[in-house]
């Protein structure tokens, strides 16, 4: 099929490349000139595991074209996938301006029947609104499908080919079947439903995963108070198949471009629809609180005041395997410590450049070498569980530090036996210092 993918962010670009690899003819439309220039010159503007191999292959075989010209692209395709940004506004609302702009253009420029597929995360009800506002008045017949994505950053290519399900929201069985054919090579249940329900699946999925994380974080906080160990509790809870073992890792909580935005977006949607989603509010609050608890643990361990103290923060990305620092717990923690007068050394294998854009004017020193970052510090916070940090020589690090040798394992990821035997004061979220 000939498909236009509009927007080449991490969702649009992965979709465009994978669709081309599956044999479709793809025109990827991007209006940002510098991004387009990179793509047209054979360079990827983002890092995603496995994407560069696919990109090289499909550009060499000319199975994908990059263009700024939406109107021109629409002349050549039978399907248009919208994958533009839907950022949050300051009050948590979802900003649909880019979606509206693209929908208006498709309605204006379409000259032949076409299927429009929404990949961007949009609030339930958006598809029906777009149909009413734009597509029902278009020049040509337009079928609309909601087809949410569940791609994890860093694993997006794997997730594209190995989804647990493909959700297709449509008011027409024929167009739903047409999209199912586009994904013919992907072995996963294809679930067809109405448009608004498909939109809700995306929000409900992310909100539920965020709920699991906040839930286990609350249990971890309680474990500390009653003397239980979260490393024993969480896996045993997760072994119940009705609960499931994933997303029960306690620690600093979730960050990134999706969970924070989508949970707050759903809270706003609830309010707007006259519904008080109390559980979701608590999930968001617990997640924010974990960062404060982390700072409190370090401040107390350093005698109640961090003024003039040297603290290393290992990990700036919101999770390992990405340079993305959006809503990363480390940045809030650093901001708090700096405003309390601490001198922070920040270290990350990939995310320093992105972090520098946010952490301005607060004297943070950036290091790519964790040993240099920790030297001379009274405390170290592990904020992102990069594999290279887990394998550090913690004995050597302790020897380069100053007392009281505080280590906050913000992801419950280190071998606490090793850490304690090195002589650190070890803090975590819900782990006992010694395991039975
Ligand atoms: C998420 C969803 O997984 C994906 O389906 C959706 O489409 C986009 O949002 P992503 O943001 O890439 O993907 O990150 P993910 O790997 O899901 O982790 C999200 C955050 O939760 C990270 O900050 C991670 O550290 C944290 N997390 C995850 C925990 O704190 N505990 C866990 O048990 C799991």
PDB file of N, CA and C in Angstrom, residues 238-323:
ATOM      1  N   UNK A 238       3.940 -10.537  42.155  1.00  0.00           N
ATOM      2  CA  UNK A 238       3.857 -10.612  40.686  1.00  0.00           C
ATOM      3  C   UNK A 238       3.697 -12.025  40.149  1.00  0.00           C
ATOM      4  N   UNK A 239       4.005 -13.026  40.966  1.00  0.00           N
ATOM      5  CA  UNK A 239       3.854 -14.410  40.491  1.00  0.00           C
ATOM      6  C   UNK A 239       2.394 -14.816  40.354  1.00  0.00           C
ATOM      7  N   UNK A 240       1.524 -14.066  40.991  1.00  0.00           N
ATOM      8  CA  UNK A 240       0.088 -14.285  40.771  1.00  0.00           C
ATOM      9  C   UNK A 240      -0.216 -13.806  39.353  1.00  0.00           C
ATOM     10  N   UNK A 241      -0.625 -14.756  38.500  1.00  0.00           N
ATOM     11  CA  UNK A 241      -0.806 -14.404  37.078  1.00  0.00           C
ATOM     12  C   UNK A 241      -1.840 -13.305  36.882  1.00  0.00           C
ATOM     13  N   UNK A 242      -2.769 -13.196  37.839  1.00  0.00           N
ATOM     14  CA  UNK A 242      -3.777 -12.143  37.687  1.00  0.00           C
ATOM     15  C   UNK A 242      -3.148 -10.768  37.879  1.00  0.00           C
ATOM     16  N   UNK A 243      -2.032 -10.722  38.570  1.00  0.00           N
ATOM     17  CA  UNK A 243      -1.355  -9.438  38.813  1.00  0.00           C
ATOM     18  C   UNK A 243      -0.264  -9.220  37.759  1.00  0.00           C
ATOM     19  N   UNK A 244       0.586 -10.227  37.562  1.00  0.00           N
ATOM     20  CA  UNK A 244       1.646 -10.127  36.557  1.00  0.00           C
ATOM     21  C   UNK A 244       2.918  -9.525  37.141  1.00  0.00           C
ATOM     22  N   UNK A 245       4.060  -9.985  36.620  1.00  0.00           N
ATOM     23  CA  UNK A 245       5.340  -9.614  37.257  1.00  0.00           C
ATOM     24  C   UNK A 245       5.899  -8.287  36.758  1.00  0.00           C
ATOM     25  N   UNK A 246       5.376  -7.760  35.648  1.00  0.00           N
ATOM     26  CA  UNK A 246       5.988  -6.555  35.077  1.00  0.00           C
ATOM     27  C   UNK A 246       5.530  -5.280  35.793  1.00  0.00           C
ATOM     28  N   UNK A 247       6.390  -4.265  35.719  1.00  0.00           N
ATOM     29  CA  UNK A 247       6.082  -2.933  36.280  1.00  0.00           C
ATOM     30  C   UNK A 247       5.841  -2.964  37.778  1.00  0.00           C
ATOM     31  N   UNK A 248       6.597  -3.813  38.436  1.00  0.00           N
ATOM     32  CA  UNK A 248       6.557  -3.862  39.900  1.00  0.00           C
ATOM     33  C   UNK A 248       7.940  -3.550  40.465  1.00  0.00           C
ATOM     34  N   UNK A 249       8.724  -2.776  39.723  1.00  0.00           N
ATOM     35  CA  UNK A 249      10.049  -2.396  40.204  1.00  0.00           C
ATOM     36  C   UNK A 249       9.935  -1.079  40.971  1.00  0.00           C
ATOM     37  N   UNK A 250      10.165  -1.158  42.280  1.00  0.00           N
ATOM     38  CA  UNK A 250      10.044   0.061  43.102  1.00  0.00           C
ATOM     39  C   UNK A 250      11.279   0.943  42.930  1.00  0.00           C
ATOM     40  N   UNK A 251      11.106   2.220  43.190  1.00  0.00           N
ATOM     41  CA  UNK A 251      12.234   3.152  43.087  1.00  0.00           C
ATOM     42  C   UNK A 251      11.764   4.578  42.943  1.00  0.00           C
ATOM     43  N   UNK A 252      12.464   5.307  42.101  1.00  0.00           N
ATOM     44  CA  UNK A 252      12.181   6.743  41.944  1.00  0.00           C
ATOM     45  C   UNK A 252      10.921   7.043  41.148  1.00  0.00           C
ATOM     46  N   UNK A 253      10.320   5.997  40.562  1.00  0.00           N
ATOM     47  CA  UNK A 253       9.065   6.218  39.843  1.00  0.00           C
ATOM     48  C   UNK A 253       9.269   6.480  38.365  1.00  0.00           C
ATOM     49  N   UNK A 254       8.158   6.726  37.689  1.00  0.00           N
ATOM     50  CA  UNK A 254       8.210   6.845  36.229  1.00  0.00           C
ATOM     51  C   UNK A 254       8.519   8.268  35.777  1.00  0.00           C
ATOM     52  N   UNK A 255       9.167   8.322  34.598  1.00  0.00           N
ATOM     53  CA  UNK A 255       9.387   9.595  33.904  1.00  0.00           C
ATOM     54  C   UNK A 255       9.113   9.360  32.431  1.00  0.00           C
ATOM     55  N   UNK A 256       9.708  10.182  31.584  1.00  0.00           N
ATOM     56  CA  UNK A 256       9.584   9.957  30.143  1.00  0.00           C
ATOM     57  C   UNK A 256       8.542  10.831  29.486  1.00  0.00           C
ATOM     58  N   UNK A 257       8.357  10.585  28.206  1.00  0.00           N
ATOM     59  CA  UNK A 257       7.469  11.451  27.430  1.00  0.00           C
ATOM     60  C   UNK A 257       6.026  10.967  27.457  1.00  0.00           C
ATOM     61  N   UNK A 258       5.784   9.760  28.005  1.00  0.00           N
ATOM     62  CA  UNK A 258       4.416   9.207  27.905  1.00  0.00           C
ATOM     63  C   UNK A 258       3.663   9.141  29.226  1.00  0.00           C
ATOM     64  N   UNK A 259       4.187   8.385  30.191  1.00  0.00           N
ATOM     65  CA  UNK A 259       3.400   8.175  31.415  1.00  0.00           C
ATOM     66  C   UNK A 259       3.011   9.483  32.100  1.00  0.00           C
ATOM     67  N   UNK A 260       3.973  10.403  32.326  1.00  0.00           N
ATOM     68  CA  UNK A 260       3.573  11.643  33.010  1.00  0.00           C
ATOM     69  C   UNK A 260       2.522  12.423  32.207  1.00  0.00           C
ATOM     70  N   UNK A 261       2.736  12.514  30.905  1.00  0.00           N
ATOM     71  CA  UNK A 261       1.817  13.279  30.052  1.00  0.00           C
ATOM     72  C   UNK A 261       0.446  12.591  29.974  1.00  0.00           C
ATOM     73  N   UNK A 262       0.454  11.286  29.800  1.00  0.00           N
ATOM     74  CA  UNK A 262      -0.821  10.590  29.593  1.00  0.00           C
ATOM     75  C   UNK A 262      -1.634  10.465  30.886  1.00  0.00           C
ATOM     76  N   UNK A 263      -0.959  10.312  32.022  1.00  0.00           N
ATOM     77  CA  UNK A 263      -1.721  10.246  33.279  1.00  0.00           C
ATOM     78  C   UNK A 263      -2.356  11.614  33.566  1.00  0.00           C
ATOM     79  N   UNK A 264      -1.554  12.679  33.380  1.00  0.00           N
ATOM     80  CA  UNK A 264      -2.126  14.013  33.631  1.00  0.00           C
ATOM     81  C   UNK A 264      -3.200  14.338  32.591  1.00  0.00           C
ATOM     82  N   UNK A 265      -2.970  13.895  31.355  1.00  0.00           N
ATOM     83  CA  UNK A 265      -3.959  14.115  30.290  1.00  0.00           C
ATOM     84  C   UNK A 265      -5.276  13.431  30.641  1.00  0.00           C
ATOM     85  N   UNK A 266      -5.197  12.193  31.138  1.00  0.00           N
ATOM     86  CA  UNK A 266      -6.420  11.451  31.480  1.00  0.00           C
ATOM     87  C   UNK A 266      -7.116  12.087  32.686  1.00  0.00           C
ATOM     88  N   UNK A 267      -6.321  12.619  33.601  1.00  0.00           N
ATOM     89  CA  UNK A 267      -6.918  13.303  34.759  1.00  0.00           C
ATOM     90  C   UNK A 267      -7.714  14.519  34.268  1.00  0.00           C
ATOM     91  N   UNK A 268      -7.122  15.233  33.306  1.00  0.00           N
ATOM     92  CA  UNK A 268      -7.802  16.416  32.773  1.00  0.00           C
ATOM     93  C   UNK A 268      -9.082  16.019  32.020  1.00  0.00           C
ATOM     94  N   UNK A 269      -8.962  14.956  31.230  1.00  0.00           N
ATOM     95  CA  UNK A 269     -10.128  14.480  30.470  1.00  0.00           C
ATOM     96  C   UNK A 269     -11.250  14.102  31.435  1.00  0.00           C
ATOM     97  N   UNK A 270     -10.870  13.453  32.554  1.00  0.00           N
ATOM     98  CA  UNK A 270     -11.869  13.050  33.555  1.00  0.00           C
ATOM     99  C   UNK A 270     -12.575  14.283  34.114  1.00  0.00           C
ATOM    100  N   UNK A 271     -11.764  15.264  34.535  1.00  0.00           N
ATOM    101  CA  UNK A 271     -12.340  16.494  35.094  1.00  0.00           C
ATOM    102  C   UNK A 271     -13.273  17.151  34.098  1.00  0.00           C
ATOM    103  N   UNK A 272     -12.810  17.211  32.849  1.00  0.00           N
ATOM    104  CA  UNK A 272     -13.587  17.867  31.805  1.00  0.00           C
ATOM    105  C   UNK A 272     -14.915  17.155  31.566  1.00  0.00           C
ATOM    106  N   UNK A 273     -14.906  15.847  31.837  1.00  0.00           N
ATOM    107  CA  UNK A 273     -16.140  15.063  31.676  1.00  0.00           C
ATOM    108  C   UNK A 273     -16.862  14.884  33.009  1.00  0.00           C
ATOM    109  N   UNK A 274     -16.573  15.806  33.949  1.00  0.00           N
ATOM    110  CA  UNK A 274     -17.270  15.837  35.219  1.00  0.00           C
ATOM    111  C   UNK A 274     -17.070  14.562  36.020  1.00  0.00           C
ATOM    112  N   UNK A 275     -15.831  14.010  35.949  1.00  0.00           N
ATOM    113  CA  UNK A 275     -15.555  12.793  36.718  1.00  0.00           C
ATOM    114  C   UNK A 275     -14.274  12.980  37.510  1.00  0.00           C
ATOM    115  N   UNK A 276     -14.340  12.681  38.799  1.00  0.00           N
ATOM    116  CA  UNK A 276     -13.192  12.808  39.677  1.00  0.00           C
ATOM    117  C   UNK A 276     -12.459  11.465  39.728  1.00  0.00           C
ATOM    118  N   UNK A 277     -11.355  11.359  39.015  1.00  0.00           N
ATOM    119  CA  UNK A 277     -10.632  10.087  38.924  1.00  0.00           C
ATOM    120  C   UNK A 277      -9.637  10.042  40.085  1.00  0.00           C
ATOM    121  N   UNK A 278     -10.133   9.717  41.277  1.00  0.00           N
ATOM    122  CA  UNK A 278      -9.314   9.810  42.492  1.00  0.00           C
ATOM    123  C   UNK A 278      -8.095   8.907  42.468  1.00  0.00           C
ATOM    124  N   UNK A 279      -8.287   7.699  41.957  1.00  0.00           N
ATOM    125  CA  UNK A 279      -7.176   6.739  41.932  1.00  0.00           C
ATOM    126  C   UNK A 279      -6.022   7.298  41.088  1.00  0.00           C
ATOM    127  N   UNK A 280      -6.365   7.839  39.942  1.00  0.00           N
ATOM    128  CA  UNK A 280      -5.330   8.373  39.038  1.00  0.00           C
ATOM    129  C   UNK A 280      -4.611   9.561  39.673  1.00  0.00           C
ATOM    130  N   UNK A 281      -5.374  10.391  40.377  1.00  0.00           N
ATOM    131  CA  UNK A 281      -4.758  11.545  41.059  1.00  0.00           C
ATOM    132  C   UNK A 281      -3.708  11.055  42.049  1.00  0.00           C
ATOM    133  N   UNK A 282      -4.049   9.984  42.765  1.00  0.00           N
ATOM    134  CA  UNK A 282      -3.117   9.445  43.766  1.00  0.00           C
ATOM    135  C   UNK A 282      -1.871   8.870  43.092  1.00  0.00           C
ATOM    136  N   UNK A 283      -2.068   8.234  41.931  1.00  0.00           N
ATOM    137  CA  UNK A 283      -0.931   7.660  41.189  1.00  0.00           C
ATOM    138  C   UNK A 283       0.069   8.764  40.833  1.00  0.00           C
ATOM    139  N   UNK A 284      -0.460   9.884  40.360  1.00  0.00           N
ATOM    140  CA  UNK A 284       0.387  11.012  39.945  1.00  0.00           C
ATOM    141  C   UNK A 284       1.101  11.599  41.165  1.00  0.00           C
ATOM    142  N   UNK A 285       0.339  11.731  42.249  1.00  0.00           N
ATOM    143  CA  UNK A 285       0.896  12.324  43.468  1.00  0.00           C
ATOM    144  C   UNK A 285       2.007  11.436  44.059  1.00  0.00           C
ATOM    145  N   UNK A 286       1.754  10.134  44.093  1.00  0.00           N
ATOM    146  CA  UNK A 286       2.755   9.205  44.638  1.00  0.00           C
ATOM    147  C   UNK A 286       4.027   9.292  43.800  1.00  0.00           C
ATOM    148  N   UNK A 287       3.861   9.363  42.493  1.00  0.00           N
ATOM    149  CA  UNK A 287       5.040   9.413  41.625  1.00  0.00           C
ATOM    150  C   UNK A 287       5.885  10.659  41.905  1.00  0.00           C
ATOM    151  N   UNK A 288       5.204  11.792  42.096  1.00  0.00           N
ATOM    152  CA  UNK A 288       5.941  13.039  42.382  1.00  0.00           C
ATOM    153  C   UNK A 288       6.616  12.944  43.752  1.00  0.00           C
ATOM    154  N   UNK A 289       5.943  12.280  44.687  1.00  0.00           N
ATOM    155  CA  UNK A 289       6.443  12.193  46.066  1.00  0.00           C
ATOM    156  C   UNK A 289       7.736  11.379  46.165  1.00  0.00           C
ATOM    157  N   UNK A 290       7.872  10.372  45.294  1.00  0.00           N
ATOM    158  CA  UNK A 290       9.069   9.527  45.372  1.00  0.00           C
ATOM    159  C   UNK A 290      10.339  10.364  45.237  1.00  0.00           C
ATOM    160  N   UNK A 291      10.272  11.409  44.413  1.00  0.00           N
ATOM    161  CA  UNK A 291      11.461  12.245  44.192  1.00  0.00           C
ATOM    162  C   UNK A 291      11.793  13.040  45.462  1.00  0.00           C
ATOM    163  N   UNK A 292      10.748  13.491  46.134  1.00  0.00           N
ATOM    164  CA  UNK A 292      10.946  14.258  47.373  1.00  0.00           C
ATOM    165  C   UNK A 292      11.505  13.332  48.452  1.00  0.00           C
ATOM    166  N   UNK A 293      10.960  12.111  48.495  1.00  0.00           N
ATOM    167  CA  UNK A 293      11.447  11.136  49.491  1.00  0.00           C
ATOM    168  C   UNK A 293      12.938  10.868  49.262  1.00  0.00           C
ATOM    169  N   UNK A 294      13.317  10.779  47.978  1.00  0.00           N
ATOM    170  CA  UNK A 294      14.733  10.521  47.655  1.00  0.00           C
ATOM    171  C   UNK A 294      15.615  11.642  48.203  1.00  0.00           C
ATOM    172  N   UNK A 295      15.207  12.885  47.978  1.00  0.00           N
ATOM    173  CA  UNK A 295      16.001  14.017  48.457  1.00  0.00           C
ATOM    174  C   UNK A 295      16.062  13.981  49.984  1.00  0.00           C
ATOM    175  N   UNK A 296      14.914  13.706  50.602  1.00  0.00           N
ATOM    176  CA  UNK A 296      14.856  13.675  52.061  1.00  0.00           C
ATOM    177  C   UNK A 296      15.810  12.635  52.637  1.00  0.00           C
ATOM    178  N   UNK A 297      15.851  11.458  51.999  1.00  0.00           N
ATOM    179  CA  UNK A 297      16.745  10.396  52.488  1.00  0.00           C
ATOM    180  C   UNK A 297      18.197  10.884  52.475  1.00  0.00           C
ATOM    181  N   UNK A 298      18.570  11.565  51.383  1.00  0.00           N
ATOM    182  CA  UNK A 298      19.964  12.006  51.261  1.00  0.00           C
ATOM    183  C   UNK A 298      20.257  13.140  52.248  1.00  0.00           C
ATOM    184  N   UNK A 299      19.318  14.078  52.353  1.00  0.00           N
ATOM    185  CA  UNK A 299      19.518  15.210  53.267  1.00  0.00           C
ATOM    186  C   UNK A 299      19.691  14.692  54.698  1.00  0.00           C
ATOM    187  N   UNK A 300      18.818  13.779  55.092  1.00  0.00           N
ATOM    188  CA  UNK A 300      18.910  13.239  56.466  1.00  0.00           C
ATOM    189  C   UNK A 300      20.212  12.477  56.673  1.00  0.00           C
ATOM    190  N   UNK A 301      20.598  11.694  55.657  1.00  0.00           N
ATOM    191  CA  UNK A 301      21.836  10.907  55.789  1.00  0.00           C
ATOM    192  C   UNK A 301      23.056  11.821  55.902  1.00  0.00           C
ATOM    193  N   UNK A 302      22.924  13.028  55.349  1.00  0.00           N
ATOM    194  CA  UNK A 302      24.050  13.971  55.419  1.00  0.00           C
ATOM    195  C   UNK A 302      23.895  14.933  56.604  1.00  0.00           C
ATOM    196  N   UNK A 303      23.125  14.542  57.567  1.00  0.00           N
ATOM    197  CA  UNK A 303      23.035  15.313  58.804  1.00  0.00           C
ATOM    198  C   UNK A 303      22.017  16.429  58.781  1.00  0.00           C
ATOM    199  N   UNK A 304      21.097  16.387  57.814  1.00  0.00           N
ATOM    200  CA  UNK A 304      19.995  17.359  57.816  1.00  0.00           C
ATOM    201  C   UNK A 304      20.239  18.602  56.981  1.00  0.00           C
ATOM    202  N   UNK A 305      21.414  18.716  56.370  1.00  0.00           N
ATOM    203  CA  UNK A 305      21.690  19.906  55.557  1.00  0.00           C
ATOM    204  C   UNK A 305      22.683  19.542  54.451  1.00  0.00           C
ATOM    205  N   UNK A 306      22.354  19.899  53.221  1.00  0.00           N
ATOM    206  CA  UNK A 306      23.263  19.573  52.110  1.00  0.00           C
ATOM    207  C   UNK A 306      24.054  20.795  51.636  1.00  0.00           C
ATOM    208  N   UNK A 307      23.884  21.912  52.305  1.00  0.00           N
ATOM    209  CA  UNK A 307      24.611  23.124  51.913  1.00  0.00           C
ATOM    210  C   UNK A 307      26.117  22.847  51.826  1.00  0.00           C
ATOM    211  N   UNK A 308      26.681  23.080  50.633  1.00  0.00           N
ATOM    212  CA  UNK A 308      28.133  22.903  50.439  1.00  0.00           C
ATOM    213  C   UNK A 308      28.576  21.455  50.299  1.00  0.00           C
ATOM    214  N   UNK A 309      27.614  20.506  50.383  1.00  0.00           N
ATOM    215  CA  UNK A 309      27.992  19.091  50.268  1.00  0.00           C
ATOM    216  C   UNK A 309      28.110  18.687  48.789  1.00  0.00           C
ATOM    217  N   UNK A 310      29.013  17.753  48.528  1.00  0.00           N
ATOM    218  CA  UNK A 310      29.217  17.271  47.147  1.00  0.00           C
ATOM    219  C   UNK A 310      28.428  15.986  46.946  1.00  0.00           C
ATOM    220  N   UNK A 311      27.557  16.009  45.952  1.00  0.00           N
ATOM    221  CA  UNK A 311      26.699  14.833  45.715  1.00  0.00           C
ATOM    222  C   UNK A 311      26.768  14.447  44.238  1.00  0.00           C
ATOM    223  N   UNK A 312      27.032  13.176  43.980  1.00  0.00           N
ATOM    224  CA  UNK A 312      27.057  12.700  42.585  1.00  0.00           C
ATOM    225  C   UNK A 312      25.699  12.086  42.253  1.00  0.00           C
ATOM    226  N   UNK A 313      25.186  12.409  41.076  1.00  0.00           N
ATOM    227  CA  UNK A 313      23.949  11.775  40.611  1.00  0.00           C
ATOM    228  C   UNK A 313      24.301  10.971  39.368  1.00  0.00           C
ATOM    229  N   UNK A 314      24.190   9.648  39.481  1.00  0.00           N
ATOM    230  CA  UNK A 314      24.517   8.779  38.351  1.00  0.00           C
ATOM    231  C   UNK A 314      23.225   8.442  37.604  1.00  0.00           C
ATOM    232  N   UNK A 315      23.119   8.920  36.371  1.00  0.00           N
ATOM    233  CA  UNK A 315      21.931   8.675  35.564  1.00  0.00           C
ATOM    234  C   UNK A 315      21.073   9.916  35.464  1.00  0.00           C
ATOM    235  N   UNK A 316      20.885  10.393  34.243  1.00  0.00           N
ATOM    236  CA  UNK A 316      20.044  11.570  33.996  1.00  0.00           C
ATOM    237  C   UNK A 316      18.843  11.212  33.112  1.00  0.00           C
ATOM    238  N   UNK A 317      19.015  10.202  32.257  1.00  0.00           N
ATOM    239  CA  UNK A 317      17.926   9.765  31.378  1.00  0.00           C
ATOM    240  C   UNK A 317      16.788   9.184  32.224  1.00  0.00           C
ATOM    241  N   UNK A 318      15.549   9.229  31.705  1.00  0.00           N
ATOM    242  CA  UNK A 318      14.427   8.744  32.533  1.00  0.00           C
ATOM    243  C   UNK A 318      14.431   7.229  32.695  1.00  0.00           C
ATOM    244  N   UNK A 319      15.195   6.557  31.828  1.00  0.00           N
ATOM    245  CA  UNK A 319      15.401   5.114  31.992  1.00  0.00           C
ATOM    246  C   UNK A 319      16.668   4.770  31.195  1.00  0.00           C
ATOM    247  N   UNK A 320      17.234   3.584  31.398  1.00  0.00           N
ATOM    248  CA  UNK A 320      18.444   3.246  30.636  1.00  0.00           C
ATOM    249  C   UNK A 320      18.118   3.056  29.153  1.00  0.00           C
ATOM    250  N   UNK A 321      19.129   3.199  28.312  1.00  0.00           N
ATOM    251  CA  UNK A 321      18.971   2.913  26.884  1.00  0.00           C
ATOM    252  C   UNK A 321      18.429   4.068  26.077  1.00  0.00           C
ATOM    253  N   UNK A 322      18.338   5.253  26.671  1.00  0.00           N
ATOM    254  CA  UNK A 322      17.824   6.403  25.930  1.00  0.00           C
ATOM    255  C   UNK A 322      18.562   7.668  26.373  1.00  0.00           C
ATOM    256  N   UNK A 323      18.575   8.681  25.496  1.00  0.00           N
ATOM    257  CA  UNK A 323      19.154   9.973  25.905  1.00  0.00           C
ATOM    258  C   UNK A 323      18.038  10.941  26.312  1.00  0.00           C
TER     259      UNK A 323
END
